[in-house]
Short mmCIF file of C-alpha atoms in Angstrom, two decimals:
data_model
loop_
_atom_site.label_atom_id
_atom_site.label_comp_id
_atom_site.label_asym_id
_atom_site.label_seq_id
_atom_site.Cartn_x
_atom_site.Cartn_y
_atom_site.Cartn_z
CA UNK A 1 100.88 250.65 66.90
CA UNK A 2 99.03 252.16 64.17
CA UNK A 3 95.28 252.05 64.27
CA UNK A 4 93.08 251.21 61.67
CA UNK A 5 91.58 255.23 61.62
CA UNK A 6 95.23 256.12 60.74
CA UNK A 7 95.83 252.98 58.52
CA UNK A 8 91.96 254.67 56.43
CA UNK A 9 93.76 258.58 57.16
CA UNK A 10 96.57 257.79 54.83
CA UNK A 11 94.84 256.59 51.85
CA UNK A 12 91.77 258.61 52.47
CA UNK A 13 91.95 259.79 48.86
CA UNK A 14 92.60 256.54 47.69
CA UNK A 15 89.20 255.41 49.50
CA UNK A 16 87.29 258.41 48.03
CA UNK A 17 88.36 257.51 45.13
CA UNK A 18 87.23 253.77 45.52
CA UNK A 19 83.68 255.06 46.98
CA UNK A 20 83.29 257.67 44.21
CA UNK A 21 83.88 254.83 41.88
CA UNK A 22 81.50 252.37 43.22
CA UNK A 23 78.75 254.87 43.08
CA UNK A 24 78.92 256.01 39.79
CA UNK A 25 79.23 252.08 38.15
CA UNK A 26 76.33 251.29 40.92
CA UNK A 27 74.14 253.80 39.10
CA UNK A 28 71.62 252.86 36.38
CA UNK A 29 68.39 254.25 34.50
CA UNK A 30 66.16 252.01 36.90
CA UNK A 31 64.67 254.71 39.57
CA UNK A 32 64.20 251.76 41.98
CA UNK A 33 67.36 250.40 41.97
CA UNK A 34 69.32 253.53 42.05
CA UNK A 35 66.66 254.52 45.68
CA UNK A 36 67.97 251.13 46.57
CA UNK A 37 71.43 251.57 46.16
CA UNK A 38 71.67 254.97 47.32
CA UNK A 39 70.34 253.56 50.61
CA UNK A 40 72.38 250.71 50.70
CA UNK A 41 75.44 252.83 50.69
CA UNK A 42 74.73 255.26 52.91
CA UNK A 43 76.95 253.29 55.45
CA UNK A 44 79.95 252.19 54.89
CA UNK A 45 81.80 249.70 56.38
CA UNK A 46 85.49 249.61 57.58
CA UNK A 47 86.37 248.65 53.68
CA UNK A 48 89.25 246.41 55.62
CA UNK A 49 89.05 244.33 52.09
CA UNK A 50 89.49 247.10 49.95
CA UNK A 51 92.48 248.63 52.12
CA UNK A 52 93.90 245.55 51.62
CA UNK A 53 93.76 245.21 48.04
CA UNK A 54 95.72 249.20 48.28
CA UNK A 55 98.05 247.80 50.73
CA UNK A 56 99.15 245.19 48.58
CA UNK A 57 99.97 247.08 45.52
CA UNK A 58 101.86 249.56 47.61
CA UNK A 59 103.88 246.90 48.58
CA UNK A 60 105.46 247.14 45.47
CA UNK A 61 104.18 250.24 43.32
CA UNK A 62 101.43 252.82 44.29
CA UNK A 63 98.04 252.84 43.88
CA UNK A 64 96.85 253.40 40.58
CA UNK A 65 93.49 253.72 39.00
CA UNK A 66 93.52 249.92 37.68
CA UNK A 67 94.14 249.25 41.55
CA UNK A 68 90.94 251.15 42.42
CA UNK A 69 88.97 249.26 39.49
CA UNK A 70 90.27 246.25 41.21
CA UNK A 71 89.39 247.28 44.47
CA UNK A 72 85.63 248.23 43.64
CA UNK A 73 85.41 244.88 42.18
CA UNK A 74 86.11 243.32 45.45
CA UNK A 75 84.24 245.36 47.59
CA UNK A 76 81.12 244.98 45.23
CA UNK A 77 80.90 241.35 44.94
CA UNK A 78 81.95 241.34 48.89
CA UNK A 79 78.29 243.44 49.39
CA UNK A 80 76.68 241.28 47.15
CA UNK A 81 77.63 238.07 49.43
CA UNK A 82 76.12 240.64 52.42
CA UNK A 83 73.18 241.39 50.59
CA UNK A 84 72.18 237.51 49.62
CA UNK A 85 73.16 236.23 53.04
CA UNK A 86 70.92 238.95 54.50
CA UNK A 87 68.11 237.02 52.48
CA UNK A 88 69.16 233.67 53.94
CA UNK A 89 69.71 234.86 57.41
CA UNK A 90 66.48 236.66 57.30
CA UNK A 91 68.41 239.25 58.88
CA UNK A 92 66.58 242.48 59.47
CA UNK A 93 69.55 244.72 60.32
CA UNK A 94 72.84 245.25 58.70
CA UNK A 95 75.27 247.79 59.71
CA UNK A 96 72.62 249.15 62.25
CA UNK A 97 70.64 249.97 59.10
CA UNK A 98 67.87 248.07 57.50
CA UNK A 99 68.74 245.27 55.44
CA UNK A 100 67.26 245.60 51.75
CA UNK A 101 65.22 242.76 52.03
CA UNK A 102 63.83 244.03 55.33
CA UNK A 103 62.63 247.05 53.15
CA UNK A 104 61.64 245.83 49.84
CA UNK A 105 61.03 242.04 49.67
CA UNK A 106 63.50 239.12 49.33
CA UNK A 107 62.67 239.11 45.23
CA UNK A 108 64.22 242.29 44.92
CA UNK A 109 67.22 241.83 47.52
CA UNK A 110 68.66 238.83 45.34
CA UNK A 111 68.24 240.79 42.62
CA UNK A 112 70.05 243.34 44.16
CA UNK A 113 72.96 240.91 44.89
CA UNK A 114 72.88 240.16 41.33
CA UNK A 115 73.14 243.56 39.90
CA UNK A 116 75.74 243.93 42.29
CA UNK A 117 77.63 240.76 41.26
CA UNK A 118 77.44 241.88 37.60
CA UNK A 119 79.12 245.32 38.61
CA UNK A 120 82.02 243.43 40.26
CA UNK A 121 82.51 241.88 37.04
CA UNK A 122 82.52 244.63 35.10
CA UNK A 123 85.42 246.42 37.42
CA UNK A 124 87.58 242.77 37.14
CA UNK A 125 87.04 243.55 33.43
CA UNK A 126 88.11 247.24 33.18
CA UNK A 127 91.51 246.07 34.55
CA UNK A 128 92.13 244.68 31.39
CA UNK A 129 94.18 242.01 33.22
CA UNK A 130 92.71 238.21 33.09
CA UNK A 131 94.11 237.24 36.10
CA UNK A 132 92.20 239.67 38.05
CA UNK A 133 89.02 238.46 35.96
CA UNK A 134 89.44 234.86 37.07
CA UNK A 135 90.72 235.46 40.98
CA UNK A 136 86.97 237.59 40.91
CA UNK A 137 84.84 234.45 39.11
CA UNK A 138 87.16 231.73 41.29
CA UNK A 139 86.04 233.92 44.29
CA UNK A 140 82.48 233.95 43.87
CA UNK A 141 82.62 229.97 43.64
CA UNK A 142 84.83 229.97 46.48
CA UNK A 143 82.30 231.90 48.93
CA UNK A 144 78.90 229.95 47.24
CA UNK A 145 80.97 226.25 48.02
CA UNK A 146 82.47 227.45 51.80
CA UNK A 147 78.62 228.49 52.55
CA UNK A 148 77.04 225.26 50.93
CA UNK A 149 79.96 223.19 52.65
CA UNK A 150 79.10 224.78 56.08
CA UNK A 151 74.97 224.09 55.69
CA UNK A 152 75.72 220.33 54.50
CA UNK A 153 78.25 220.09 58.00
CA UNK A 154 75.67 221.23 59.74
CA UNK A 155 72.65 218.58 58.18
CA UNK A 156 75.29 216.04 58.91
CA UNK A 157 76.75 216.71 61.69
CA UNK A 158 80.18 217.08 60.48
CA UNK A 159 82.28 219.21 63.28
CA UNK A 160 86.26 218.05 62.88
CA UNK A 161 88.21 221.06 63.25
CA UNK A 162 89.73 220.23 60.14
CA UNK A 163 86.44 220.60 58.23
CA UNK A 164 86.09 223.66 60.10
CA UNK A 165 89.28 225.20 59.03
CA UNK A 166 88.33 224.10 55.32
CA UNK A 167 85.05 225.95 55.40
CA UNK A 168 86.18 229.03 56.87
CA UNK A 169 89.11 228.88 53.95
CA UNK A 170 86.55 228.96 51.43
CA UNK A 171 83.81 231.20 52.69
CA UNK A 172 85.88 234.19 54.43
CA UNK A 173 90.12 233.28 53.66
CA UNK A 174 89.40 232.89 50.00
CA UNK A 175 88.05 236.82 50.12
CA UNK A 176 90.66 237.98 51.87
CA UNK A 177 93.42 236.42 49.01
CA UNK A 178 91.74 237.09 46.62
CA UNK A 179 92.51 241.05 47.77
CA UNK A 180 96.18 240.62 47.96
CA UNK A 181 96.19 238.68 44.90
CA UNK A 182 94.30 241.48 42.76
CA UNK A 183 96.33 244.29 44.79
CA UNK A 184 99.90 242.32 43.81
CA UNK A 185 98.44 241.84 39.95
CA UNK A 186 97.21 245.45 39.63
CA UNK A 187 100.50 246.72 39.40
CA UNK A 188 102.41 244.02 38.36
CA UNK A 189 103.61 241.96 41.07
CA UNK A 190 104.13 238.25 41.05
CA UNK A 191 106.14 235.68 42.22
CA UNK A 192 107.87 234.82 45.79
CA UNK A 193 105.92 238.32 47.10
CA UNK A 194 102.68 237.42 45.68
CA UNK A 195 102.54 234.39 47.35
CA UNK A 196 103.68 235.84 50.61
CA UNK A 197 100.95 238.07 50.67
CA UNK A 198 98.68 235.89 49.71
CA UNK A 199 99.28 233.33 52.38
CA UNK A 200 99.52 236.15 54.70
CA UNK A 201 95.86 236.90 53.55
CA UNK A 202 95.12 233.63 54.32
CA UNK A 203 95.64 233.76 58.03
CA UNK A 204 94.09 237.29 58.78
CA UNK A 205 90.92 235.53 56.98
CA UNK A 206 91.25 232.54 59.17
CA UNK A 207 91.60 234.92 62.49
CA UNK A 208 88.68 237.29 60.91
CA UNK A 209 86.33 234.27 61.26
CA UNK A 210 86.89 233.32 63.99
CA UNK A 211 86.72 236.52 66.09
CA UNK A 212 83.31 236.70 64.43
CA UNK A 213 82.58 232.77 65.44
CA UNK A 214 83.53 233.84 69.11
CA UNK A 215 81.02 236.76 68.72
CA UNK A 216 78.52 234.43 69.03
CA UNK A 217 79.24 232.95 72.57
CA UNK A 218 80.32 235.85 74.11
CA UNK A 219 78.92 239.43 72.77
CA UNK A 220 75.27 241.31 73.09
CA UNK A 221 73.00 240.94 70.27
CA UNK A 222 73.03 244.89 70.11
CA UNK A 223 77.23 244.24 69.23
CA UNK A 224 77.25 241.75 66.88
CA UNK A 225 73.30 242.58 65.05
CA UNK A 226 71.70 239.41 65.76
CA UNK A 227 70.92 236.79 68.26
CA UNK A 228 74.00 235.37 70.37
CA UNK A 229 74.37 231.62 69.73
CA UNK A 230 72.23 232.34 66.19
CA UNK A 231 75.20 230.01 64.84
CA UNK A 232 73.89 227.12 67.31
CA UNK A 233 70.92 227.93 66.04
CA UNK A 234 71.21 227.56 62.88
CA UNK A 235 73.48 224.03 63.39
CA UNK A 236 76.69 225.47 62.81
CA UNK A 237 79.24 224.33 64.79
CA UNK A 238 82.33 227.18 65.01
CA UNK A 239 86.07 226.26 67.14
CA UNK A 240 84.41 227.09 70.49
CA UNK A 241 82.64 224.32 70.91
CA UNK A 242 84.58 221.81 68.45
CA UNK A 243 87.23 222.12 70.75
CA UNK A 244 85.13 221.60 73.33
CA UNK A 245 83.27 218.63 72.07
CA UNK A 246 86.27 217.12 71.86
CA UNK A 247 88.67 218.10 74.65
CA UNK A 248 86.22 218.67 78.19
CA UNK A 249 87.10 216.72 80.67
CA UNK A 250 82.99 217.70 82.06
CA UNK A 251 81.11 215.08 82.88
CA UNK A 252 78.37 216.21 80.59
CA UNK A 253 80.29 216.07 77.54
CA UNK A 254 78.85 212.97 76.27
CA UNK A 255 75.28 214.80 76.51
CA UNK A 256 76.68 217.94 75.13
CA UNK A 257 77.79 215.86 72.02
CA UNK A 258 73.92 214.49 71.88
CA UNK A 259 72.42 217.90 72.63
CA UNK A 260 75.29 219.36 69.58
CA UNK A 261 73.51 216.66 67.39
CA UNK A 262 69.80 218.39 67.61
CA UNK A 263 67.99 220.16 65.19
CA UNK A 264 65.52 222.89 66.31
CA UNK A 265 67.44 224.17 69.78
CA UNK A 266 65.21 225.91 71.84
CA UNK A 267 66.74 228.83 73.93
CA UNK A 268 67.99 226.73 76.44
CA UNK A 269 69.79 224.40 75.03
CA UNK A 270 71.84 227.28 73.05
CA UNK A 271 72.39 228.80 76.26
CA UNK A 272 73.70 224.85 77.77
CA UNK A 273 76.00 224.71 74.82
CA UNK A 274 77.53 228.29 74.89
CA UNK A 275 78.15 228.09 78.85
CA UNK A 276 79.91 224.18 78.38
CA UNK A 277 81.80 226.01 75.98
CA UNK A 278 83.44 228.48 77.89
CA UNK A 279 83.66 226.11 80.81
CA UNK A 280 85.66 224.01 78.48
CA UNK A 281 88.24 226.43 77.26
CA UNK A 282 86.79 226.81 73.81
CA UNK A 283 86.72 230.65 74.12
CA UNK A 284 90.40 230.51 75.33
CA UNK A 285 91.84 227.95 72.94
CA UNK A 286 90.04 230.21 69.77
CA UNK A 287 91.92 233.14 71.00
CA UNK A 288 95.73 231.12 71.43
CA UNK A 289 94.59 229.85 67.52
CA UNK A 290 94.29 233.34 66.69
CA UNK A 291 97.65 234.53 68.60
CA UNK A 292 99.90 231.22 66.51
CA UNK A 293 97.81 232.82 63.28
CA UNK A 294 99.54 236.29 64.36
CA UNK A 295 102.65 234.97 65.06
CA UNK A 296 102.89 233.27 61.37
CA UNK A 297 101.65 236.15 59.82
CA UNK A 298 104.35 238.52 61.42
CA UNK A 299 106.88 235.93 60.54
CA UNK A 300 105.44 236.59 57.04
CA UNK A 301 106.12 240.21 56.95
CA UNK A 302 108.90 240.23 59.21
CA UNK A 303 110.55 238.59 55.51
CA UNK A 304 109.45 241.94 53.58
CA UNK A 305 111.54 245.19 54.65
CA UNK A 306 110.05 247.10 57.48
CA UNK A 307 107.80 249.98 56.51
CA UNK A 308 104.76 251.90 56.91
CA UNK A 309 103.17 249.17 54.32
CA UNK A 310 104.27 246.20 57.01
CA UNK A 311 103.34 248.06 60.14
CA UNK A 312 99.85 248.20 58.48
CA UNK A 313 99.38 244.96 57.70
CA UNK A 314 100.13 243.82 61.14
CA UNK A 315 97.72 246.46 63.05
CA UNK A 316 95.40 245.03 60.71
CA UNK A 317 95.85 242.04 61.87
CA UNK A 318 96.04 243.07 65.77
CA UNK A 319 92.46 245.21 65.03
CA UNK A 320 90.88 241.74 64.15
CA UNK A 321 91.59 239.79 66.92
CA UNK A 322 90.65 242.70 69.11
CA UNK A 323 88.01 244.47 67.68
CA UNK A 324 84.77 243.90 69.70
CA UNK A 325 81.99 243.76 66.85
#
């Protein structure tokens, strides 16, 4: 299987290229944003959205400099989301590095998100191809609505897996087609493949989130960068305990469901919820979601012909489900 180091080894220059890019369109006459930025980019992440958005046009074609442009506008506006939700979160860690508004001030870290937002724009732009311009503007909407949608669910108490599986389409799916949408369109590809790979896009978003929504019942703070059950605590309700909510046959399920309902959880009730959880199979019946995801998505690319593009996408896929932070 290939790994995800070999899957970043074989477009390395394409990922220079992206980074380069990035830093030169990030850079401005303002001193204090350019300090800012410069430290803000000092780590990089695994740029799995990016490498998709390559992936996809070599699918069809090779990567071309409108395919960086369109990558860079991805990857910006994705860092932008980071940056804002950092504010929300009040998250004083990102990457194990401090989170701009950890440093400077919350004033300056939206602002921040903005500038970065505007840069994203101006990359969609460059492509010269409207398409690309509207799959960026339809994507910010997209990830402001899925995290709106997921705060009003959890005022309200709304934890179907349904809604779940609409909220997670909108705040982490819709980012990951919108990269094999702007990947297909940056060098020309449409039709029956685009909407292959967008669908297939679809899934690995849906298995991305919840990997990350397991995180929080089962991994150290020092993995995932924040407090386990900080979903709980914040009244979001992820496919752990939806399921079990709805499925345990434990005779405190009925006071799980009242405890669920609670604003303000101290530690221990966190901890109650999280252990009825595993007890009820939630951890297990996220993980056979994510293996029918898999399975789809391979039947997805099993349609394209076999090649180093298709064995990519699929270790992609296999990386999410078992990466451990």
């Amino acid at each position: 299987m290939t790994t995800l180091e070999e899957i970043q080894n074989s477009i390395h220059d394409e990922l220079q290229a992206l980074n380069q890019r990035i830093e030169e369109q990030l850079e401005s006459s303002n001193s204090l944003i350019n300090t800012i930025v410069k430290n803000y980019l000092k780590v990089v992440g695994k740029q799995i959205r990016p490498i998709i958005v390559m992936l996809s046009a070599k699918m069809f074609s090779e990567v071309s400099p409108r395919v960086i442009s369109g990558a860079a506008a991805v990857e910006l506006l994705h860092n932008s989301s980071l940056i804002h939700d950092d504010v929300v979160d009040e998250s004083k860690l990102r990457r194990g590095q401090p989170t701009v508004n950890s440093v400077w001030d919350n004033h300056i870290a939206v602002l921040i998100g903005d500038y970065f937002v505007s840069v994203a724009l101006q990359q969609a732009i460059s492509t010269g191809d409207i398409r690309i311009i509207e799959t960026i503007s339809e994507l910010g909407k997209l990830l402001s609505q899925g995290e709106l949608d997921q705060i009003y669910n959890a005022r309200y108490h709304t934890i179907t897996e349904e809604a779940y599986f609409e909220i997670i389409d909108r705040k982490t799916a819709s980012l990951f087609v919108a990269c094999a949408r702007i990947g297909c369109y940056s060098v020309g590809a449409d039709g029956e493949g685009l909407g292959k790979l967008s669908y297939f896009a679809k899934l690995l978003g849906e298995c991305f989130q919840i990997k990350d929504d397991i995180f929080d019942y089962l991994a150290s703070d020092s993995q995932i960068g924040k407090p386990v059950g900080n979903d709980l605590r914040e009244g979001k309700i992820t496919l752990p305990l939806i399921y079990a909510l709805k499925n345990s046959t434990l005779p405190e399920r009925e006071q799980m469901i009242e405890l669920s309902r609670t604003e303000d959880l101290n530690d221990a009730d966190i901890r109650k919820l999280i252990d009825f959880a595993i007890a009820s199979g939630g951890i297990d019946y996220s993980y056979a979601v994510m293996q029918r995801l898999r399975d789809e998505a391979a039947t997805i690319i099993g349609s394209f012909t076999e090649s180093d593009v298709t064995r990519a996408f699929m270790s992609i896929f296999d990386y999410i489900i078992d990466r451990d932070k």
